[in-house]
Short mmCIF file of C-alpha atoms and ligand atoms in Angstrom, two decimals:
data_model
loop_
_atom_site.label_atom_id
_atom_site.label_comp_id
_atom_site.label_asym_id
_atom_site.label_seq_id
_atom_site.Cartn_x
_atom_site.Cartn_y
_atom_site.Cartn_z
CA MET A 1 45.12 186.09 153.03
CA SER A 2 48.01 186.23 155.44
CA HIS A 3 49.08 189.82 155.78
CA ARG A 4 48.00 191.68 158.93
CA ASP A 5 48.68 195.31 157.94
CA VAL A 6 45.64 197.43 157.76
CA VAL A 7 45.00 200.87 156.23
CA SER A 8 42.26 202.14 158.57
CA ILE A 9 41.88 205.61 157.12
CA PRO A 10 42.88 206.23 153.48
CA PRO A 11 45.03 209.40 153.02
CA ALA A 12 43.46 212.71 151.94
CA GLY A 13 42.31 212.72 148.34
CA PHE A 14 42.01 208.90 148.16
CA ARG A 15 38.86 206.87 147.94
CA VAL A 16 38.49 203.17 148.57
CA LEU A 17 37.98 201.15 145.32
CA ALA A 18 37.65 197.64 146.75
CA THR A 19 37.06 195.82 150.02
CA THR A 20 37.05 192.14 151.02
CA SER A 21 35.48 190.39 153.99
CA THR A 22 38.76 190.76 155.88
CA CYS A 23 40.10 194.00 154.57
CA GLU A 24 38.32 197.30 154.43
CA THR A 25 40.83 198.95 152.17
CA GLY A 26 41.61 196.56 149.39
CA ALA A 27 42.45 199.13 146.73
CA ILE A 28 42.55 202.98 146.65
CA GLU A 29 42.78 205.69 144.07
CA ASP A 30 43.38 209.44 143.98
CA PRO A 31 41.99 210.25 140.55
CA VAL A 32 43.20 213.84 140.57
CA ARG A 33 46.84 212.94 141.23
CA ARG A 34 46.43 209.62 139.37
CA LEU A 35 47.78 207.55 142.22
CA TYR A 36 46.71 203.96 142.84
CA GLY A 37 47.40 201.46 145.60
CA VAL A 38 46.49 197.85 146.44
CA GLN A 39 46.58 195.89 149.72
CA PHE A 40 47.41 192.57 148.09
CA HIS A 41 49.79 191.12 145.54
CA PRO A 42 48.23 191.33 142.00
CA GLU A 43 51.46 189.72 140.62
CA VAL A 44 51.07 186.39 142.39
CA VAL A 45 49.27 183.48 140.79
CA HIS A 46 46.85 183.09 143.70
CA THR A 47 45.29 186.48 142.96
CA ALA A 48 42.24 185.99 140.67
CA ASP A 49 42.53 188.42 137.70
CA GLY A 50 45.73 189.79 139.06
CA VAL A 51 47.31 189.99 135.59
CA ARG A 52 44.25 191.89 134.37
CA ILE A 53 44.55 194.33 137.16
CA LEU A 54 48.17 195.02 136.18
CA GLU A 55 47.19 195.25 132.53
CA ASN A 56 44.46 197.80 133.31
CA PHE A 57 47.00 199.85 135.24
CA VAL A 58 49.89 199.61 132.76
CA PHE A 59 47.89 200.03 129.55
CA GLY A 60 44.58 201.61 130.60
CA ILE A 61 45.92 204.16 133.11
CA CYS A 62 49.63 204.67 132.27
CA HIS A 63 49.03 204.24 128.47
CA CYS A 64 52.24 202.21 128.07
CA ALA A 65 52.85 200.92 124.57
CA LYS A 66 52.79 197.15 124.03
CA ASP A 67 56.20 196.97 122.40
CA TRP A 68 57.78 194.07 124.30
CA ASP A 69 57.98 190.94 122.25
CA ALA A 70 58.88 187.73 124.13
CA SER A 71 60.30 186.21 120.95
CA GLN A 72 63.02 188.82 120.92
CA ARG A 73 64.21 188.16 124.46
CA ILE A 74 66.92 185.69 123.65
CA ALA A 75 68.56 188.08 121.23
CA LEU A 76 68.40 190.83 123.89
CA ILE A 77 69.89 188.47 126.49
CA HIS A 78 72.68 187.66 124.11
CA ASP A 79 73.40 191.32 123.52
CA GLU A 80 73.60 191.93 127.22
CA ILE A 81 75.93 188.95 127.82
CA CYS A 82 78.24 190.26 125.07
CA ARG A 83 78.08 193.80 126.37
CA ARG A 84 78.92 192.66 129.94
CA ALA A 85 81.64 190.19 128.92
CA GLY A 86 83.39 192.52 126.46
CA GLU A 87 86.54 190.65 125.45
CA ARG A 88 86.48 188.55 128.60
CA LYS A 89 85.50 184.90 129.15
CA ILE A 90 82.71 183.73 131.47
CA PHE A 91 83.12 181.22 134.25
CA PHE A 92 80.13 179.47 135.85
CA PHE A 93 79.46 177.50 138.96
CA VAL A 94 76.75 175.17 137.68
CA SER A 95 74.40 173.14 139.85
CA GLY A 96 72.75 170.91 137.34
CA GLY A 97 69.49 172.70 137.99
CA VAL A 98 67.35 174.45 135.34
CA ASP A 99 68.52 177.97 136.12
CA SER A 100 72.23 177.55 135.90
CA THR A 101 71.93 175.22 132.95
CA VAL A 102 69.87 177.72 130.96
CA ALA A 103 72.13 180.64 131.98
CA PHE A 104 75.20 178.56 131.01
CA SER A 105 73.69 177.69 127.63
CA LEU A 106 72.77 181.31 126.92
CA CYS A 107 76.39 182.32 127.47
CA LEU A 108 77.62 179.45 125.42
CA ASP A 109 75.42 180.50 122.54
CA ALA A 110 76.39 184.13 122.92
CA LEU A 111 80.19 183.77 123.26
CA GLY A 112 80.98 180.29 121.87
CA SER A 113 82.52 177.25 123.59
CA GLU A 114 86.03 178.72 123.76
CA ARG A 115 84.90 181.50 126.11
CA VAL A 116 82.65 179.66 128.61
CA ARG A 117 83.76 177.24 131.34
CA GLY A 118 82.21 175.78 134.47
CA VAL A 119 82.77 173.89 137.63
CA TYR A 120 80.19 171.90 139.53
CA VAL A 121 80.88 171.89 143.29
CA ASP A 122 79.85 168.67 144.93
CA THR A 123 78.85 169.92 148.38
CA GLY A 124 77.99 166.55 149.78
CA LEU A 125 74.54 167.99 150.35
CA MET A 126 73.05 166.92 147.06
CA ARG A 127 70.53 164.20 146.34
CA GLU A 128 71.33 160.59 145.59
CA GLY A 129 72.93 160.19 142.14
CA GLU A 130 73.22 163.93 141.49
CA THR A 131 76.98 164.04 140.83
CA ASP A 132 76.72 161.07 138.43
CA TYR A 133 73.86 162.88 136.65
CA ILE A 134 76.12 165.96 136.19
CA ARG A 135 78.95 163.73 134.97
CA GLN A 136 76.73 162.13 132.37
CA THR A 137 74.93 165.38 131.31
CA PHE A 138 77.72 167.94 131.22
CA ALA A 139 81.19 166.70 131.92
CA GLY A 140 81.37 164.84 128.62
CA PHE A 141 81.60 168.08 126.76
CA GLY A 142 84.81 169.10 128.56
CA LEU A 143 83.21 172.43 129.47
CA ILE A 144 82.52 171.55 133.09
CA ARG A 145 84.73 170.06 135.79
CA ILE A 146 83.51 168.35 139.00
CA GLU A 147 85.07 169.57 142.24
CA ASP A 148 84.59 167.30 145.29
CA CYS A 149 84.05 169.55 148.36
CA ALA A 150 81.84 167.32 150.46
CA GLU A 151 84.16 167.07 153.43
CA GLU A 152 84.69 170.85 153.59
CA PHE A 153 80.93 171.54 153.71
CA LEU A 154 80.07 168.76 156.08
CA SER A 155 82.76 169.55 158.57
CA ALA A 156 81.86 173.29 158.58
CA LEU A 157 78.30 172.37 159.34
CA GLU A 158 78.83 169.60 161.78
CA HIS A 159 77.84 171.36 165.00
CA VAL A 160 75.38 173.88 163.59
CA ARG A 161 71.75 173.96 164.70
CA ASP A 162 70.44 177.41 163.87
CA PRO A 163 68.83 177.48 160.39
CA GLU A 164 70.05 180.93 159.34
CA VAL A 165 73.60 180.28 160.64
CA LYS A 166 73.44 177.08 158.54
CA ARG A 167 72.51 179.01 155.39
CA HIS A 168 75.22 181.53 156.13
CA ILE A 169 77.93 178.96 156.60
CA ILE A 170 76.91 177.25 153.34
CA GLY A 171 76.93 180.57 151.48
CA GLU A 172 80.37 181.49 152.97
CA GLN A 173 81.72 178.03 152.18
CA PHE A 174 80.54 178.36 148.61
CA VAL A 175 82.27 181.76 148.37
CA LYS A 176 85.50 180.38 149.92
CA ILE A 177 85.56 177.51 147.44
CA GLN A 178 84.55 179.78 144.60
CA GLU A 179 87.38 182.21 145.53
CA ARG A 180 89.85 179.38 145.67
CA ILE A 181 88.83 178.05 142.24
CA ILE A 182 88.87 181.63 140.85
CA GLU A 183 92.42 182.04 142.24
CA GLU A 184 93.61 178.61 141.04
CA ARG A 185 92.30 179.15 137.58
CA GLY A 186 93.57 182.70 137.27
CA LEU A 187 90.04 184.01 136.80
CA LEU A 188 90.95 187.33 138.31
CA ASP A 189 93.50 188.27 135.73
CA GLY A 190 91.03 190.59 134.09
CA ARG A 191 90.16 188.10 131.36
CA TRP A 192 87.13 186.46 133.14
CA ILE A 193 83.86 187.37 134.74
CA LEU A 194 81.52 185.17 136.77
CA GLY A 195 78.21 183.97 135.35
CA GLN A 196 75.29 183.07 137.67
CA GLY A 197 71.87 181.46 137.14
CA THR A 198 70.12 183.91 139.54
CA ILE A 199 66.47 184.34 138.64
CA TYR A 200 64.07 187.12 139.65
CA PRO A 201 62.47 185.47 142.76
CA ASP A 202 66.00 184.89 144.15
CA THR A 203 66.51 188.65 144.10
CA ILE A 204 63.13 189.59 145.51
CA GLU A 205 63.15 186.93 148.18
CA SER A 206 66.75 187.80 149.24
CA GLY A 207 66.01 191.42 149.78
CA GLY A 208 66.19 192.93 146.28
CA THR A 209 63.32 195.17 147.24
CA ALA A 210 63.44 197.64 150.09
CA ARG A 211 61.11 195.79 152.51
CA ALA A 212 61.89 192.18 151.71
CA SER A 213 65.36 192.06 153.23
CA THR A 214 64.42 189.34 155.67
CA ILE A 215 62.58 187.09 153.38
CA LYS A 216 65.42 184.84 152.27
CA THR A 217 69.24 184.64 152.50
CA HIS A 218 70.56 183.24 149.24
CA HIS A 219 74.04 182.09 148.33
CA ASN A 220 74.00 184.09 145.10
CA ARG A 221 73.71 187.23 147.23
CA VAL A 222 76.15 186.64 150.11
CA PRO A 223 78.81 189.39 150.78
CA GLY A 224 81.61 187.72 148.80
CA ILE A 225 79.47 187.63 145.61
CA GLN A 226 78.12 191.10 146.34
CA LYS A 227 81.72 192.40 146.11
CA LEU A 228 82.11 190.89 142.64
CA MET A 229 78.73 192.42 141.70
CA ASP A 230 79.82 195.89 142.87
CA ALA A 231 82.97 195.55 140.80
CA GLY A 232 80.84 194.72 137.77
CA LEU A 233 82.34 191.21 137.45
CA ILE A 234 79.14 189.28 137.34
CA VAL A 235 76.64 188.53 134.61
CA GLU A 236 73.23 187.11 135.48
CA PRO A 237 71.36 186.59 132.23
CA LEU A 238 68.15 185.37 133.86
CA ALA A 239 67.97 187.89 136.75
CA ASP A 240 64.75 189.42 135.31
CA PHE A 241 62.89 186.20 134.73
CA TYR A 242 60.60 183.84 136.64
CA LYS A 243 60.99 180.07 136.56
CA ASP A 244 58.26 179.44 133.99
CA GLU A 245 59.92 181.98 131.70
CA VAL A 246 63.38 180.34 132.25
CA ARG A 247 61.90 177.03 131.18
CA ALA A 248 60.36 178.61 128.09
CA ILE A 249 63.70 180.20 127.21
CA GLY A 250 65.37 176.80 127.72
CA ARG A 251 62.85 175.21 125.33
CA GLU A 252 63.66 177.84 122.69
CA LEU A 253 67.34 177.09 123.13
CA GLY A 254 66.58 173.40 122.44
CA ILE A 255 67.61 172.13 125.92
CA ALA A 256 66.31 168.54 126.61
CA PRO A 257 62.85 168.55 128.25
CA GLN A 258 64.00 166.05 130.98
CA LEU A 259 66.48 168.65 132.10
CA LEU A 260 64.07 171.56 131.91
CA GLU A 261 61.39 169.69 133.82
CA ARG A 262 63.65 168.89 136.72
CA HIS A 263 62.10 169.99 139.97
CA PRO A 264 63.82 173.03 141.50
CA PHE A 265 66.31 172.08 144.16
CA PRO A 266 67.78 174.70 146.52
CA GLY A 267 71.46 175.58 146.42
CA PRO A 268 72.07 174.81 150.14
CA GLY A 269 70.71 171.35 149.33
CA LEU A 270 69.68 168.73 151.84
CA ALA A 271 71.09 170.86 154.66
CA ILE A 272 68.02 173.11 154.74
CA ARG A 273 65.75 170.07 154.65
CA CYS A 274 67.45 168.45 157.66
CA LEU A 275 66.19 170.26 160.76
CA CYS A 276 68.24 170.36 163.97
CA ALA A 277 67.25 171.09 167.53
CA GLU A 278 69.07 172.61 170.51
CA ALA A 279 67.70 170.33 173.19
CA ASP A 280 65.42 167.35 173.94
CA HIS A 281 61.85 168.53 174.30
CA PRO A 282 58.46 166.77 174.36
CA VAL A 283 55.66 167.79 172.05
CA THR A 284 52.97 169.92 173.78
CA ARG A 285 49.25 169.21 173.65
CA VAL A 286 47.34 172.27 172.32
CA PRO A 287 43.59 172.50 171.48
CA ASP A 288 44.14 171.86 167.75
CA GLY A 289 46.82 169.15 167.93
CA TYR A 290 50.41 169.00 169.12
CA LEU A 291 53.01 171.71 169.01
CA VAL A 292 56.29 170.26 167.72
CA PRO A 293 59.17 172.40 169.00
CA VAL A 294 61.32 172.56 165.82
CA ARG A 295 61.98 175.84 164.02
CA SER A 296 60.42 176.00 160.58
CA VAL A 297 60.25 179.08 158.42
CA GLY A 298 57.18 180.84 157.09
CA VAL A 299 56.27 184.12 155.47
CA GLN A 300 53.60 186.07 157.28
CA GLY A 301 53.34 189.51 155.87
CA ASP A 302 56.65 190.28 154.15
CA ALA A 303 58.87 188.86 156.87
CA ARG A 304 60.53 185.45 157.12
CA SER A 305 59.94 184.07 160.62
CA TYR A 306 60.84 180.81 162.39
CA ALA A 307 58.19 179.06 164.48
CA PRO A 308 57.16 175.68 165.88
CA VAL A 309 54.95 173.38 163.83
CA LEU A 310 51.41 172.30 164.56
CA ALA A 311 50.93 168.59 164.10
CA ILE A 312 47.44 167.00 163.73
CA ASP A 313 47.40 163.52 165.17
CA ALA A 314 45.61 161.70 162.28
CA PHE A 315 45.67 161.67 158.56
CA PRO A 316 42.36 162.81 157.20
CA SER A 317 40.58 160.83 154.43
CA GLU A 318 39.93 164.16 152.62
CA ALA A 319 43.22 165.93 152.80
CA SER A 320 42.08 168.82 150.59
CA LYS A 321 39.58 169.94 153.27
CA LEU A 322 42.36 169.87 155.78
CA GLN A 323 44.54 172.07 153.62
CA ASP A 324 41.91 174.79 153.81
CA GLU A 325 41.61 174.18 157.52
CA ALA A 326 45.36 174.34 157.84
CA THR A 327 45.37 177.97 156.61
CA GLU A 328 42.63 178.70 159.16
CA LEU A 329 44.60 177.00 161.91
CA VAL A 330 47.72 178.98 161.12
CA ASN A 331 45.71 182.22 161.12
CA ARG A 332 44.11 181.22 164.43
CA SER A 333 47.11 179.92 166.30
CA ALA A 334 49.55 182.76 166.93
CA GLY A 335 53.17 181.71 166.58
CA VAL A 336 52.67 178.86 164.11
CA ASN A 337 53.18 179.03 160.33
CA ARG A 338 52.98 175.43 159.38
CA VAL A 339 50.56 172.56 159.86
CA ILE A 340 51.40 168.79 159.29
CA ALA A 341 49.21 165.73 159.60
CA ARG A 342 50.49 162.40 160.89
CA VAL A 343 50.36 159.70 158.24
CA THR A 344 51.91 156.98 160.37
CA SER A 345 54.23 156.61 163.33
CA ARG A 346 55.74 154.03 165.60
CA GLU A 347 54.12 155.66 168.63
CA ALA A 348 51.24 158.08 169.20
CA LEU A 349 52.21 161.68 168.69
CA GLY A 350 51.74 162.48 172.38
CA HIS A 351 54.59 160.17 173.27
CA GLN A 352 57.07 161.69 170.88
CA HIS A 353 60.03 163.97 171.53
CA VAL A 354 62.13 166.38 169.66
CA PHE A 355 65.75 165.20 170.10
CA ALA A 356 68.76 167.45 170.37
CA SER A 357 70.41 167.04 166.99
CA THR A 358 72.93 168.49 164.55
CA LEU A 359 73.71 168.07 160.86
CA THR A 360 75.64 164.81 161.05
CA HIS A 361 76.85 162.70 158.12
CA GLY A 362 74.40 160.07 159.36
CA ARG A 363 71.32 162.28 159.31
CA ILE A 364 72.20 163.69 155.89
CA ALA A 365 72.59 160.09 154.62
CA LEU A 366 69.26 159.21 156.15
CA LEU A 367 67.56 162.12 154.53
CA ARG A 368 69.24 161.23 151.24
CA GLU A 369 67.92 157.70 151.43
CA ALA A 370 64.40 158.82 152.29
CA ASP A 371 64.45 161.43 149.51
CA ALA A 372 65.67 158.82 146.93
CA LEU A 373 62.92 156.51 147.96
CA VAL A 374 60.19 159.14 147.68
CA ARG A 375 61.58 160.28 144.36
CA GLU A 376 61.60 156.73 142.99
CA LEU A 377 57.97 156.11 143.91
CA SER A 378 56.95 159.55 142.74
CA HIS A 379 58.65 159.04 139.41
CA ASP A 380 57.36 155.53 138.83
CA SER A 381 53.79 156.52 139.55
CA GLY A 382 53.98 159.66 137.39
CA PHE A 383 53.11 161.83 140.41
CA ASP A 384 56.28 163.86 139.94
CA LYS A 385 54.79 165.32 136.76
CA GLU A 386 51.80 166.65 138.66
CA VAL A 387 53.82 168.66 141.16
CA TRP A 388 56.17 171.58 140.81
CA GLN A 389 58.40 170.40 143.63
CA PHE A 390 58.40 167.65 146.23
CA PRO A 391 60.62 168.42 149.18
CA VAL A 392 61.25 165.65 151.70
CA ILE A 393 62.24 166.96 155.08
CA LEU A 394 63.85 165.24 158.04
CA ILE A 395 62.77 166.54 161.50
CA PRO A 396 64.33 165.30 164.79
CA LEU A 397 60.96 163.98 166.07
CA GLY A 398 60.73 160.43 167.35
CA CYS A 399 60.82 157.93 170.16
CA GLY A 400 63.30 155.34 171.49
CA GLU A 401 65.96 154.57 168.95
CA SER A 402 64.04 156.07 166.03
CA ARG A 403 64.89 159.73 166.43
CA ASP A 404 63.80 161.25 163.14
CA SER A 405 60.59 161.59 161.15
CA VAL A 406 60.01 162.37 157.51
CA VAL A 407 57.77 165.14 156.25
CA LEU A 408 56.39 164.93 152.74
CA ARG A 409 55.79 168.26 151.06
CA PRO A 410 54.49 167.95 147.50
CA ILE A 411 53.47 171.37 146.22
CA GLN A 412 52.07 172.95 143.06
CA SER A 413 53.24 176.35 141.94
CA VAL A 414 53.88 178.42 138.80
CA ASP A 415 56.74 180.60 139.91
CA GLY A 416 57.70 179.54 143.46
CA MET A 417 56.42 182.83 144.89
CA THR A 418 53.20 181.21 146.06
CA ALA A 419 52.46 177.50 146.30
CA ASP A 420 49.66 175.07 147.12
CA SER A 421 50.07 171.93 149.21
CA VAL A 422 48.94 169.11 146.93
CA THR A 423 46.96 165.97 147.89
CA MET A 424 48.59 162.77 146.86
CA PRO A 425 46.75 159.61 145.73
CA ASP A 426 46.14 157.44 148.84
CA GLU A 427 47.67 154.34 147.39
CA LEU A 428 50.91 156.19 146.60
CA LEU A 429 51.01 157.82 150.01
CA HIS A 430 50.62 154.52 151.79
CA ALA A 431 53.26 152.81 149.61
CA MET A 432 55.64 155.63 150.42
CA ALA A 433 54.92 155.57 154.11
CA ALA A 434 55.46 151.79 154.24
CA ARG A 435 58.78 152.02 152.49
CA LEU A 436 59.93 154.86 154.72
CA MET A 437 58.86 153.08 157.90
CA ALA A 438 60.94 150.08 156.85
CA ILE A 439 64.00 152.28 157.67
CA PRO A 440 64.64 151.61 161.39
CA GLU A 441 65.79 155.20 162.13
CA ILE A 442 62.48 156.68 160.90
CA ALA A 443 59.87 157.11 163.69
CA GLY A 444 56.97 158.49 161.58
CA VAL A 445 55.82 160.05 158.35
CA TYR A 446 53.93 163.33 158.18
CA TYR A 447 52.30 165.41 155.37
CA ASP A 448 52.71 169.21 155.13
CA LEU A 449 49.29 170.72 154.58
CA THR A 450 50.48 174.36 154.43
CA HIS A 451 50.15 176.59 151.44
CA LYS A 452 52.66 179.42 150.73
CA PRO A 453 51.87 181.83 152.20
CA PRO A 454 51.75 181.37 155.19
CA GLY A 455 54.39 178.55 154.98
CA THR A 456 57.32 178.63 152.60
CA ILE A 457 58.13 175.72 150.23
CA GLU A 458 61.36 174.85 152.10
CA TRP A 459 61.36 174.37 155.88
CA GLU A 460 64.38 176.59 156.59
P1 XMP B 1 60.70 179.08 149.60
O1 XMP B 1 61.16 178.08 150.63
O2 XMP B 1 61.29 180.49 149.86
O3 XMP B 1 61.23 178.62 148.19
O4 XMP B 1 59.19 179.19 149.47
C1 XMP B 1 60.90 179.16 146.94
C2 XMP B 1 61.72 178.41 145.93
O5 XMP B 1 63.09 178.78 146.12
C3 XMP B 1 63.88 177.56 146.34
N1 XMP B 1 64.87 177.94 147.35
C4 XMP B 1 66.16 178.10 147.09
N2 XMP B 1 66.88 178.01 145.91
N3 XMP B 1 68.88 178.65 147.08
C5 XMP B 1 68.24 178.21 145.96
O6 XMP B 1 68.87 178.06 144.95
C6 XMP B 1 68.25 178.79 148.23
O7 XMP B 1 68.87 179.14 149.26
C7 XMP B 1 66.80 178.52 148.23
N4 XMP B 1 65.88 178.52 149.20
C8 XMP B 1 64.68 178.20 148.66
C9 XMP B 1 62.89 176.57 146.84
O8 XMP B 1 63.39 175.24 146.67
C10 XMP B 1 61.65 176.88 146.09
O9 XMP B 1 61.74 176.40 144.75
#
């Protein structure tokens, strides 16, 4: 699909079990030594019969016993929380998202309300209305306090343009604030440990496996937190679970469906959806469209790489066809991992520029406004129920006084590890585009046609 590694000659003793039109060695076995290998990911949702392949291996070949019972998992998680905590209390930094809410509730159930506390750090990078939502949902119980750190985050990020530096600063800033709160509240007096809502993909995609170290940097895995982990001062009750399982656990705990069905939102917030550029640069005409010189991330093979974006200068009437073509285009155009189509713009694509830009208060506010607008229309039309996530991205592409454009990225996914770009009803798309274009700073609206892989869900 998007990997380029090839096994041209199987090792001695192995025979080839499966091939595809693009891969001569799809699966191999050495029946004598009972060794098996596949050149694809049976565990991801895009793989037809992947679960069956794993079942055949685990039960048919390894003869494992089917003694895992999902209905027992909450009791096991509770045991693990109690074992980790011992006599200590657990402190959480909650985000209002599904993962930290479910992790917090598990600890609350396991240890009781006297032994679990939390803080919500308002980074100034959250969506419209988020802090009020937290206030209404959690603060009332007296278990969670809101800490306003917006200025700290925004001033640390003010001149940053590089996406990975941005992620790192946010991670470090979180740790600094966390350490300060930990200090202030006396959480290091041996009576507390830190709880986190880390889920399994966060670990794999941040380098939990040997080869995936460059896939994603994640603030639950930055050095400050790693130190606490090494000292055994962290409990992550959901670290073995995927998002769909976390939602199922949340349902079993009786957490409100509106909360469990919230779309995932990344910890670094709007910052990683607000792209910056080093210098002014025009777009470049290439055979398939225009190359937009912003740096957006993708996963080709197992590595996370930044590359320019290919923009197609018209919005097709049949977007689904173009989504297939987009994958083709990425595979064909070396050095690109994302394709967008122009929905509307003030000027033709060929006349547009990328503008030198940083993460200013103004651009974050502009993205927040665009995101709120898209969310409102998406909610009112019921479209938000049809997608797993709907990132709205601001890119510094424009003309004249309108120096930014909006990219719409509705996707469908089961676990966030793979994702499909989703086609939106025409009427809704045009209503969204019209509302967005009424904002004078917005120069155009684009639609991300890229699946994951080769693109990622987020742009940085
Ligand atoms: P990608 O962009 O890697 O995203 O395809 C997969 C899922 O992870 C979310 N994501 C993050 N969540 N901190 C988070 O808490 C992060 O740094 C982060 N980066 C990506 C993303 O929104 C998607 O659901």
